[in-house]
Coordinates of C-alpha atoms and ligand atoms in Angstrom, one line a residue:
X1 CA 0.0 0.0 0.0
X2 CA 1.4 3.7 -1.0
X3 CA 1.1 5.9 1.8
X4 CA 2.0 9.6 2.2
X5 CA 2.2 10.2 6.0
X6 CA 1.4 14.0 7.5
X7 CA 4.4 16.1 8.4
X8 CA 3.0 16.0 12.2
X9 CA 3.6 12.1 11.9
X10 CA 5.8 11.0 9.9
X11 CA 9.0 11.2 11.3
X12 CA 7.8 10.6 14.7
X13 CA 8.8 6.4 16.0
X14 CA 4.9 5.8 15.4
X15 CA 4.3 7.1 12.2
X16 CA 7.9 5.5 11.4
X17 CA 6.3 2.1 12.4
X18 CA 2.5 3.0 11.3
X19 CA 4.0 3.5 7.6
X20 CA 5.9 0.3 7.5
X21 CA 3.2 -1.6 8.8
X22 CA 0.8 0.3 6.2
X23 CA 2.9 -0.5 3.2
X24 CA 2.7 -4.2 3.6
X25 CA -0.7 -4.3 3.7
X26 CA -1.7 -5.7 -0.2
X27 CA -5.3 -4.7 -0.1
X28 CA -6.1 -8.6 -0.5
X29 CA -9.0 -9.2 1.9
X30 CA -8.0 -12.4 2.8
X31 CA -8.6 -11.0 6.3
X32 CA -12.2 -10.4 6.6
X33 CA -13.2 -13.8 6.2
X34 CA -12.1 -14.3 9.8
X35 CA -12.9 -11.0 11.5
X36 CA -15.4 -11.5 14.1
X37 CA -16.8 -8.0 13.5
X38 CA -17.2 -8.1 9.7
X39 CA -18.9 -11.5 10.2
X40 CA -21.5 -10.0 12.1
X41 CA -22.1 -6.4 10.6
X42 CA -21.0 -7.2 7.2
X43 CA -19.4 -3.6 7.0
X44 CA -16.1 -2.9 5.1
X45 CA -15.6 -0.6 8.1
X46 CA -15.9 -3.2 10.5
X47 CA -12.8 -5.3 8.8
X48 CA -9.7 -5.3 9.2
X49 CA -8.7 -3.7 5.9
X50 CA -11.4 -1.4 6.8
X51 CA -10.0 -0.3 9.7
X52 CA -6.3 -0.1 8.2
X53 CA -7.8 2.5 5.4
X54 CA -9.5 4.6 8.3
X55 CA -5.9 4.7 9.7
X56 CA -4.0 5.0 7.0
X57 CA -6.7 8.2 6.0
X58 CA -6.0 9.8 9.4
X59 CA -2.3 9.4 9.3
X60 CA -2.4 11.1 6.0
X61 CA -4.5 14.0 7.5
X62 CA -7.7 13.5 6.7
X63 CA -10.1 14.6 9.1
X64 CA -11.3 12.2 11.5
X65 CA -14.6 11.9 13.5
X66 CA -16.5 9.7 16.0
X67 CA -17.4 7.5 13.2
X68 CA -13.9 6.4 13.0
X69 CA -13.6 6.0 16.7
X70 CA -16.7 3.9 16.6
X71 CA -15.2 1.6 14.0
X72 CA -11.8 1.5 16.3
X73 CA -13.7 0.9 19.3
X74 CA -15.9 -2.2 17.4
X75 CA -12.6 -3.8 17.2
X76 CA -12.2 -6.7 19.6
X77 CA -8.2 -6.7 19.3
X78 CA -8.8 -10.3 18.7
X79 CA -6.0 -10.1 16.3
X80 CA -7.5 -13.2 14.2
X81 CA -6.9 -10.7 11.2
X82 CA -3.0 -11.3 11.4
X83 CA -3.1 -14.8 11.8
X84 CA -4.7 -14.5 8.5
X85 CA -2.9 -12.2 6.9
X86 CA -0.6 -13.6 4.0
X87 CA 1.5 -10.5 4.0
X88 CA 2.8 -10.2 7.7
X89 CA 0.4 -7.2 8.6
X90 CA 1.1 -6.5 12.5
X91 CA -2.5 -4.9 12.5
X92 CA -2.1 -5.0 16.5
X93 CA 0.4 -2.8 16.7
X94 CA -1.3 -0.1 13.8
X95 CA -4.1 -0.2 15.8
X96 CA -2.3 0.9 19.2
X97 CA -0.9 3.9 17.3
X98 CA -4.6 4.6 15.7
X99 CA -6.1 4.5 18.8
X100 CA -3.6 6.4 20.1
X101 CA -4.2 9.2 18.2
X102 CA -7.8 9.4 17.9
X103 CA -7.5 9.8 21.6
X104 CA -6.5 13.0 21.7
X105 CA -8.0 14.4 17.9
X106 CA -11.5 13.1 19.2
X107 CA -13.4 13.9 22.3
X108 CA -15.5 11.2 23.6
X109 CA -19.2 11.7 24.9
X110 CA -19.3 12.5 28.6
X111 CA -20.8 8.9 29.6
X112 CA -18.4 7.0 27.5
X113 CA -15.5 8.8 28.9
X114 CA -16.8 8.5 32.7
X115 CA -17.1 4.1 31.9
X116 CA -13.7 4.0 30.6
X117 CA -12.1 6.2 33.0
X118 CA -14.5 3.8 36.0
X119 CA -12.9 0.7 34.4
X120 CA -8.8 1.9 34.2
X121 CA -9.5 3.0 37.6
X122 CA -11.4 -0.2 39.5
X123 CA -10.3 -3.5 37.4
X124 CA -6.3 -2.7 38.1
X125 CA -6.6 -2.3 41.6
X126 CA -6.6 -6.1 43.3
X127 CA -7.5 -4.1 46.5
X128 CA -10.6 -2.2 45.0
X129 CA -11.6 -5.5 42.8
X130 CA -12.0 -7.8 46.3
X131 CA -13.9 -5.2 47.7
X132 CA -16.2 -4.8 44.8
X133 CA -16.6 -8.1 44.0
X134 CA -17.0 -9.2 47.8
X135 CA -20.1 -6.8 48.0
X136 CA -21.6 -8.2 45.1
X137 CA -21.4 -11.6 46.1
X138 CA -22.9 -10.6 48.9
X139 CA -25.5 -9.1 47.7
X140 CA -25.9 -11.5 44.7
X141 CA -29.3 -13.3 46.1
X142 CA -30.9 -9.3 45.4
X143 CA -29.7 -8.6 42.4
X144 CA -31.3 -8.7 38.8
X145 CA -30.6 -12.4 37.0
X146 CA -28.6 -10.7 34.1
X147 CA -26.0 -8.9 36.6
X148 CA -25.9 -11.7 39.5
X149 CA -24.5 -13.7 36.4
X150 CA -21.8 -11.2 36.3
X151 CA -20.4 -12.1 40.0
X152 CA -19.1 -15.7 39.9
X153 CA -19.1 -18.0 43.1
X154 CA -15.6 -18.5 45.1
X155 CA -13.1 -20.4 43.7
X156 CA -11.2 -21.5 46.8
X157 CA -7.6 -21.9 46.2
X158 CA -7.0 -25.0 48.0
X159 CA -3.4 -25.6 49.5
X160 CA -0.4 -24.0 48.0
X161 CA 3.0 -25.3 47.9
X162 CA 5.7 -24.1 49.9
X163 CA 8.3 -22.3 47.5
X164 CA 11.4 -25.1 48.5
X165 CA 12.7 -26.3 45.2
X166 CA 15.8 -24.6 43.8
X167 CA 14.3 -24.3 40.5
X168 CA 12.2 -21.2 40.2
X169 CA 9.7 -19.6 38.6
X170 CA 8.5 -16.5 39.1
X171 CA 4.6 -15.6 38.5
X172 CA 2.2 -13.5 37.6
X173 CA -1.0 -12.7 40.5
X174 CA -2.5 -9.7 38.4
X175 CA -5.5 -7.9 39.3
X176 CA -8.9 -9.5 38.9
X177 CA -7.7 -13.4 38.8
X178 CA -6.7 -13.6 42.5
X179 CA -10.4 -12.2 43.4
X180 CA -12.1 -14.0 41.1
X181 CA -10.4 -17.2 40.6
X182 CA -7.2 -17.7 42.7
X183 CA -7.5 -21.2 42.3
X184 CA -6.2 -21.1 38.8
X185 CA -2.7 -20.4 40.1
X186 CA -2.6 -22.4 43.0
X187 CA -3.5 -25.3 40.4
X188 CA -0.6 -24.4 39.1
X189 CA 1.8 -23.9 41.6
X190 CA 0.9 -27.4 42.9
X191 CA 1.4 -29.1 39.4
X192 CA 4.9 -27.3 39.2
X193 CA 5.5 -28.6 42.4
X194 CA 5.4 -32.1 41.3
X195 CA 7.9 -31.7 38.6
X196 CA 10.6 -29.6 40.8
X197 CA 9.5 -26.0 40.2
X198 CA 8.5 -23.5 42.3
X199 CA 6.0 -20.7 41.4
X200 CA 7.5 -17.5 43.4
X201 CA 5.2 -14.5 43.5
X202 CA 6.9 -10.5 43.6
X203 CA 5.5 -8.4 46.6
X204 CA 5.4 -5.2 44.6
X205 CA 3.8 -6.9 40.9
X206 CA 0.6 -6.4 39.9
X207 CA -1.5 -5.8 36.7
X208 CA 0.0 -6.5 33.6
X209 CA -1.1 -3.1 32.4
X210 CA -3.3 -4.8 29.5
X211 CA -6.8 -3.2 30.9
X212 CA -5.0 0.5 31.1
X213 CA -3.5 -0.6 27.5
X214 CA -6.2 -1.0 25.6
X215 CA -8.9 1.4 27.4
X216 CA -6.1 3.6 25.5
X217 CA -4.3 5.1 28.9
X218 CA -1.4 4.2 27.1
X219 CA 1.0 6.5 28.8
X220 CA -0.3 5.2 32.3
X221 CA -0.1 1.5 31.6
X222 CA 3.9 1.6 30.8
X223 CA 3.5 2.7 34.6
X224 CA 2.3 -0.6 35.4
X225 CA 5.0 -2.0 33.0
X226 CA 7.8 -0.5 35.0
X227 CA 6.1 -1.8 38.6
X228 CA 6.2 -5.2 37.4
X229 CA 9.3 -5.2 35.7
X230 CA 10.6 -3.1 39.1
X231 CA 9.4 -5.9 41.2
X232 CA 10.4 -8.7 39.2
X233 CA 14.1 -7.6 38.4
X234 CA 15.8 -8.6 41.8
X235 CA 14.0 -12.6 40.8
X236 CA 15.6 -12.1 37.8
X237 CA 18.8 -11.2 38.8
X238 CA 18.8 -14.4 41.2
X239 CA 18.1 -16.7 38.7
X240 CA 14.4 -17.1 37.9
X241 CA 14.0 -19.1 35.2
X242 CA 10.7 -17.6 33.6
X243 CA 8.0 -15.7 34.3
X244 CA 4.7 -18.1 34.1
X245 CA 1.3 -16.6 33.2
X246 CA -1.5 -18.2 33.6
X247 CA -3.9 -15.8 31.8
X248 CA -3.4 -16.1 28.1
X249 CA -4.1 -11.9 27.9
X250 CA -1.8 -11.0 30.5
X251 CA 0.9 -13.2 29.1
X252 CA 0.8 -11.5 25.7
X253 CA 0.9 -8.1 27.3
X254 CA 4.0 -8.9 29.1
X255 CA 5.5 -10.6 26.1
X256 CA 4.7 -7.0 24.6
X257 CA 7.0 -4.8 27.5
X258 CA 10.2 -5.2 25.2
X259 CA 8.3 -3.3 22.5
X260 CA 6.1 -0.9 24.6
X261 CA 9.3 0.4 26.2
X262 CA 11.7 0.5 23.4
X263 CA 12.4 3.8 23.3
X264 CA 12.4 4.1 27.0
X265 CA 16.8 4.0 27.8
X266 CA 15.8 3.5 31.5
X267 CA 13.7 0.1 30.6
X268 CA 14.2 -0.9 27.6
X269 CA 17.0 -4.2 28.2
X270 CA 15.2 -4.9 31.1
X271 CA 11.9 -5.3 29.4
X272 CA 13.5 -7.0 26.3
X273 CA 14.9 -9.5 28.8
X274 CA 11.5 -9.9 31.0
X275 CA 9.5 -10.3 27.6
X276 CA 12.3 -13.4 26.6
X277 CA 11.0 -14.7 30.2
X278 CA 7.4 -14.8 29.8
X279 CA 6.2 -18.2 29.2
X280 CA 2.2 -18.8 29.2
X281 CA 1.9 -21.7 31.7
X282 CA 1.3 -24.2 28.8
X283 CA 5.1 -24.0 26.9
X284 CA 6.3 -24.3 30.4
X285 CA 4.0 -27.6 31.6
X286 CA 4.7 -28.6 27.5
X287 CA 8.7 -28.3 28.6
X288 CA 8.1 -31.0 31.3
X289 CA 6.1 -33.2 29.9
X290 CA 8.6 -36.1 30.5
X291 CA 8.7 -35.6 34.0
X292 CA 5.4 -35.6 34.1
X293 CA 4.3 -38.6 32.6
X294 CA 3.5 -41.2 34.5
X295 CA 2.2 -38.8 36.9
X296 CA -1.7 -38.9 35.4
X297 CA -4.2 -41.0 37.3
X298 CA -5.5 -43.9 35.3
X299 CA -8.8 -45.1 37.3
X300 CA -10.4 -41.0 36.5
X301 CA -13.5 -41.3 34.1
X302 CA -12.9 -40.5 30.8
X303 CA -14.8 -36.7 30.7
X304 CA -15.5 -34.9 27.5
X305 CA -14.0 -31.4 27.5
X306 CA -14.3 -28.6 25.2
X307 CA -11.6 -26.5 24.9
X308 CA -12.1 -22.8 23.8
X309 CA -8.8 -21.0 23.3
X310 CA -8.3 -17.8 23.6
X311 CA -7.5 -15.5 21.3
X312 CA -4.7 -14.2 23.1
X313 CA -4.0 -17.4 23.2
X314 CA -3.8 -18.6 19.2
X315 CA -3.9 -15.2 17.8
X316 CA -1.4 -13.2 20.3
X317 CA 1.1 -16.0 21.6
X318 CA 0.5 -18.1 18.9
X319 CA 0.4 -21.0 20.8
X320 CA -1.9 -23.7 19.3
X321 CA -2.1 -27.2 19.9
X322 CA -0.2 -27.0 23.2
X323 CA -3.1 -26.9 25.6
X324 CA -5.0 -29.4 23.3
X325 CA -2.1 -32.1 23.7
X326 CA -1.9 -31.5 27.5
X327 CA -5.6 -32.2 28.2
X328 CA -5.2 -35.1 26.1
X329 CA -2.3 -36.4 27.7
X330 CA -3.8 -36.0 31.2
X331 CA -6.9 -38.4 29.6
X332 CA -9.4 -35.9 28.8
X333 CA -11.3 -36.5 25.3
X334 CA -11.4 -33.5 23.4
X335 CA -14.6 -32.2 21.5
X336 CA -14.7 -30.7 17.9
X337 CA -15.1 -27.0 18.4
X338 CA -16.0 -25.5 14.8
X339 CA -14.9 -22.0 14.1
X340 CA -12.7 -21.9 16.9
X341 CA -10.6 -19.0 15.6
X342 CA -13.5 -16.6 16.5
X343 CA -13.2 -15.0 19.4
X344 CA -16.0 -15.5 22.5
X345 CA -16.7 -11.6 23.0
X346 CA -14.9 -11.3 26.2
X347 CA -12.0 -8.9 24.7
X348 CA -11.1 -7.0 28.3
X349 CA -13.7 -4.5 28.6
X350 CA -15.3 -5.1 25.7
X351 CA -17.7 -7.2 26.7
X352 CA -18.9 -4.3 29.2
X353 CA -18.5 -1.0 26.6
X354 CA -20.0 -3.1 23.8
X355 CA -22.2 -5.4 25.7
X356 CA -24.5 -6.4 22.4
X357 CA -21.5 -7.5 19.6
X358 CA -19.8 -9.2 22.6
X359 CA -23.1 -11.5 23.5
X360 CA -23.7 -12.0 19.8
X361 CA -20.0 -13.4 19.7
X362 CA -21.1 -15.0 23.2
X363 CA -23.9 -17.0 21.8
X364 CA -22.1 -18.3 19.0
X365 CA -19.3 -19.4 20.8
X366 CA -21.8 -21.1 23.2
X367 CA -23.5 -22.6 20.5
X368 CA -19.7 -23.7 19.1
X369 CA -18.6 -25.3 22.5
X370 CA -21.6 -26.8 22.9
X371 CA -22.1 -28.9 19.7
X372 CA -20.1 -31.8 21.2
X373 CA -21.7 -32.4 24.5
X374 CA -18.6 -32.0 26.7
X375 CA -19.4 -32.2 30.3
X376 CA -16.6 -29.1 30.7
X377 CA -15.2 -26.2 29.1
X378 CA -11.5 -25.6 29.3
X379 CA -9.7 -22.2 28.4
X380 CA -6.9 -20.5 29.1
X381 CA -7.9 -17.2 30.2
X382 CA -9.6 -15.4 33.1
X383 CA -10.9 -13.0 30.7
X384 CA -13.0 -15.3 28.7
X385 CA -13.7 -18.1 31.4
X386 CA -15.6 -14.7 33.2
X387 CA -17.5 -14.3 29.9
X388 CA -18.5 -18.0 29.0
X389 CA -19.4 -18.6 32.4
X390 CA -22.2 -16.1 32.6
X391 CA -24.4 -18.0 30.0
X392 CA -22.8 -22.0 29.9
X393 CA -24.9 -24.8 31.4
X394 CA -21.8 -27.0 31.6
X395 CA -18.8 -25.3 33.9
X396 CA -15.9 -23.5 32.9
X397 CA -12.4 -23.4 34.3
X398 CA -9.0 -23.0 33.1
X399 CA -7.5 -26.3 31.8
X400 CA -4.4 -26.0 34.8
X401 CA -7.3 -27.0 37.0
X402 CA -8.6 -30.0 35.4
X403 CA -5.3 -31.6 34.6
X404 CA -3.7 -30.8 38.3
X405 CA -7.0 -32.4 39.2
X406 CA -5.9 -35.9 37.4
X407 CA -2.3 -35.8 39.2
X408 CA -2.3 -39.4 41.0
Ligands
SF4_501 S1 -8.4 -7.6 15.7 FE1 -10.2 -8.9 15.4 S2 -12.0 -7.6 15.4 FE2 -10.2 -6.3 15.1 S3 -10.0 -6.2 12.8 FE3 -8.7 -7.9 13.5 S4 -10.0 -9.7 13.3 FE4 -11.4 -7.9 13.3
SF4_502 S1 -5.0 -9.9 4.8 FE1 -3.3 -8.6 5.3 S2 -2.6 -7.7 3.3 FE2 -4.6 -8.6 3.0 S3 -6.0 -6.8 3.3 FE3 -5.9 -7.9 5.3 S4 -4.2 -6.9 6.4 FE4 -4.0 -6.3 4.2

């Protein structure tokens, strides 16, 4: 694609990157067959190529309006574009500049601004999440069937493994996953534990900065960036061997620091070399799978389990097949899930600032999961487990869970 960038842009580092992420883009359209968005609007604007024109149009100086913002905002940052894209089109990274910029060219409507600024300011905060989500529970029995669907049940962690092996691990808590579900890393720190690895958590770490990210408070989300990295850098320097992540969102965040804070001389290597560490908890149960054989009861009933993944998961770590093979291994029988590129609506906030595209994409993927009869779901993020959760008859949890479960 030709482009002719504004002077006010284009010899800035994001209208550097913005024009050579433009020019590969080949017009080809390949792209919008798997766009969740275009599938259910059927609106150029609502595509991915769509999308890259709008920005490509303001980056040129065109005038832009709430109209664009709107198509921006529609996106889910699914990122199922790129895994499609033929030429190597890091649409992710366009969009973060796009966004970026209509920011400050386009002021939002009062409401919309107050919900956005309510969620950057809440969801971080692990303190103000319990508390918020503690009231609600206890209140739950009062409260309208749509939004006591919202506040899941306890998830008790169960024990948790003292931190005595000398191999080590360090890992992520974030923000709402410890309130909501802190058995998902407990699960994990025990299964580690049986293969000689200890999960260490960072007083002083926190939110991966992924909410603040994309609610487009990008400047105030390297902030959490540098906390974690902060906290995590003394670990580091003693030998930690990764950094595990147990929520397929968070993990492609932090796999993001190195190029968030490029240009930041204070950060940068230490973000480069934090991002080299972060390993989704699947490549690092994948890495020990020999150790862990063996280790699988072989009396458990065979259960059918569908397994939705993530699209932070497929699209932004590109892991695919890893999960799959696990749950398979630990003697679970997988289910066909069709269209399972598409993503479940969930997308951060999305499913709150655009509740009715994100339970159009919920229903489907309901409908998707639920075509085999499995007696579970299984995913890989605390995003999306939330979401499907709301509306599934059958339970959802993350797949750590289930397979710790079948450890004789
Ligand atoms: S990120 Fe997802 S919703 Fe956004 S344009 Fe790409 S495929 Fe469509
Ligand atoms: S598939 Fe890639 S090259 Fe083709 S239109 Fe979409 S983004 Fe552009």
């Amino acid at each position: 694609m030709q482009t002719r960038l504004a002077d006010w842009i284009r010899d800035t580092p994001a209208g550097v990157e913005a024009d050579s992420i433009l020019r590969k883009c080949v017009h080809c359209g390949f792209c919008l067959a798997t766009c969740p968005t275009y599938n259910l609007l059927g609106d150029e604007l609502d595509s991915p190529r769509g999308r890259i024109y709008l920005m490509k149009q303001m980056l040129e100086g065109a005038p832009v309006t709430r109209r664009t913002q709107l198509h921006l905002d529609r996106c889910l940052t699914c990122r199922a574009c790129e895994t499609t894209c033929p030429s190597g089109v890091e649409y992710g990274k366009l969009l973060d500049i796009g966004r970026d910029i209509i920011e400050q060219k386009v002021e939002r409507k009062p409401g919309d601004r107050r919900r956005r600024w309510f969620l950057k300011t809440t969801l971080p905060h692990r303190g103000l999440f319990a508390f918020a989500l503690a009231l609600g529970r206890l209140f739950r029995p009062f409260l309208p069937k749509d939004l006591a669907a919202h506040v899941p049940k306890a998830r008790p962690a169960g024990a948790i493994p003292a931190a005595h092996h000398p191999r080590r691990m360090l890992v992520l808590a974030g923000c709402v996953q410890p309130s909501l579900a802190p058995s998902i890393n407990a699960a994990a720190a025990r299964l580690l534990d049986r293969v000689g690895i200890s999960l260490v958590e960072a007083s002083g770490a926190g939110c991966c900065g992924a909410v603040t990210h994309h609610l487009n408070y990008q400047e105030e989300a390297l902030g959490y960036m540098k906390r974690n990295i902060d906290a995590w850098w003394p670990h580091v320097e003693a030998g930690a061997e990764a950094i595990v992540i147990t929520a397929s969102g968070c993990g492609t965040m932090v796999k993001d620091y190195a190029h968030l804070l490029r240009h930041d001389t204070g950060y940068a290597a230490k973000a480069a070399r934090i991002s080299e560490l972060a390993r989704d908890v699947s490549e690092v149960v994948a890495a020990e799978r020999e150790a862990l054989a063996g280790k699988f009861r072989t009396d458990a009933e065979p259960v059918k389990v569908a397994f939705q993944s993530p699209c932070s998961l497929q699209h932004g770590l590109k892991i695919v097949g890893t999960v799959e093979a696990i749950l398979r291994e630990a003697g679970f029988t997988l289910t066909a899930v069709p269209d399972s590129h598409l993503c479940c609506g969930s997308a951060g906030t999305y499913s709150i600032l655009k509740p009715e595209l994100s339970k159009r994409l919920l229903h489907g993927k309901l409908r998707a999961l639920k075509s085999g009869r499995p007696a579970e779901v299984a995913t890989a993020n605390i995003g999306c487990l939330s979401h499907l959760a709301t509306e599934c008859e059958v339970p959802v949890r993350h797949w750590i869970e289930m397979v710790e479960e079948r450890l004789a």
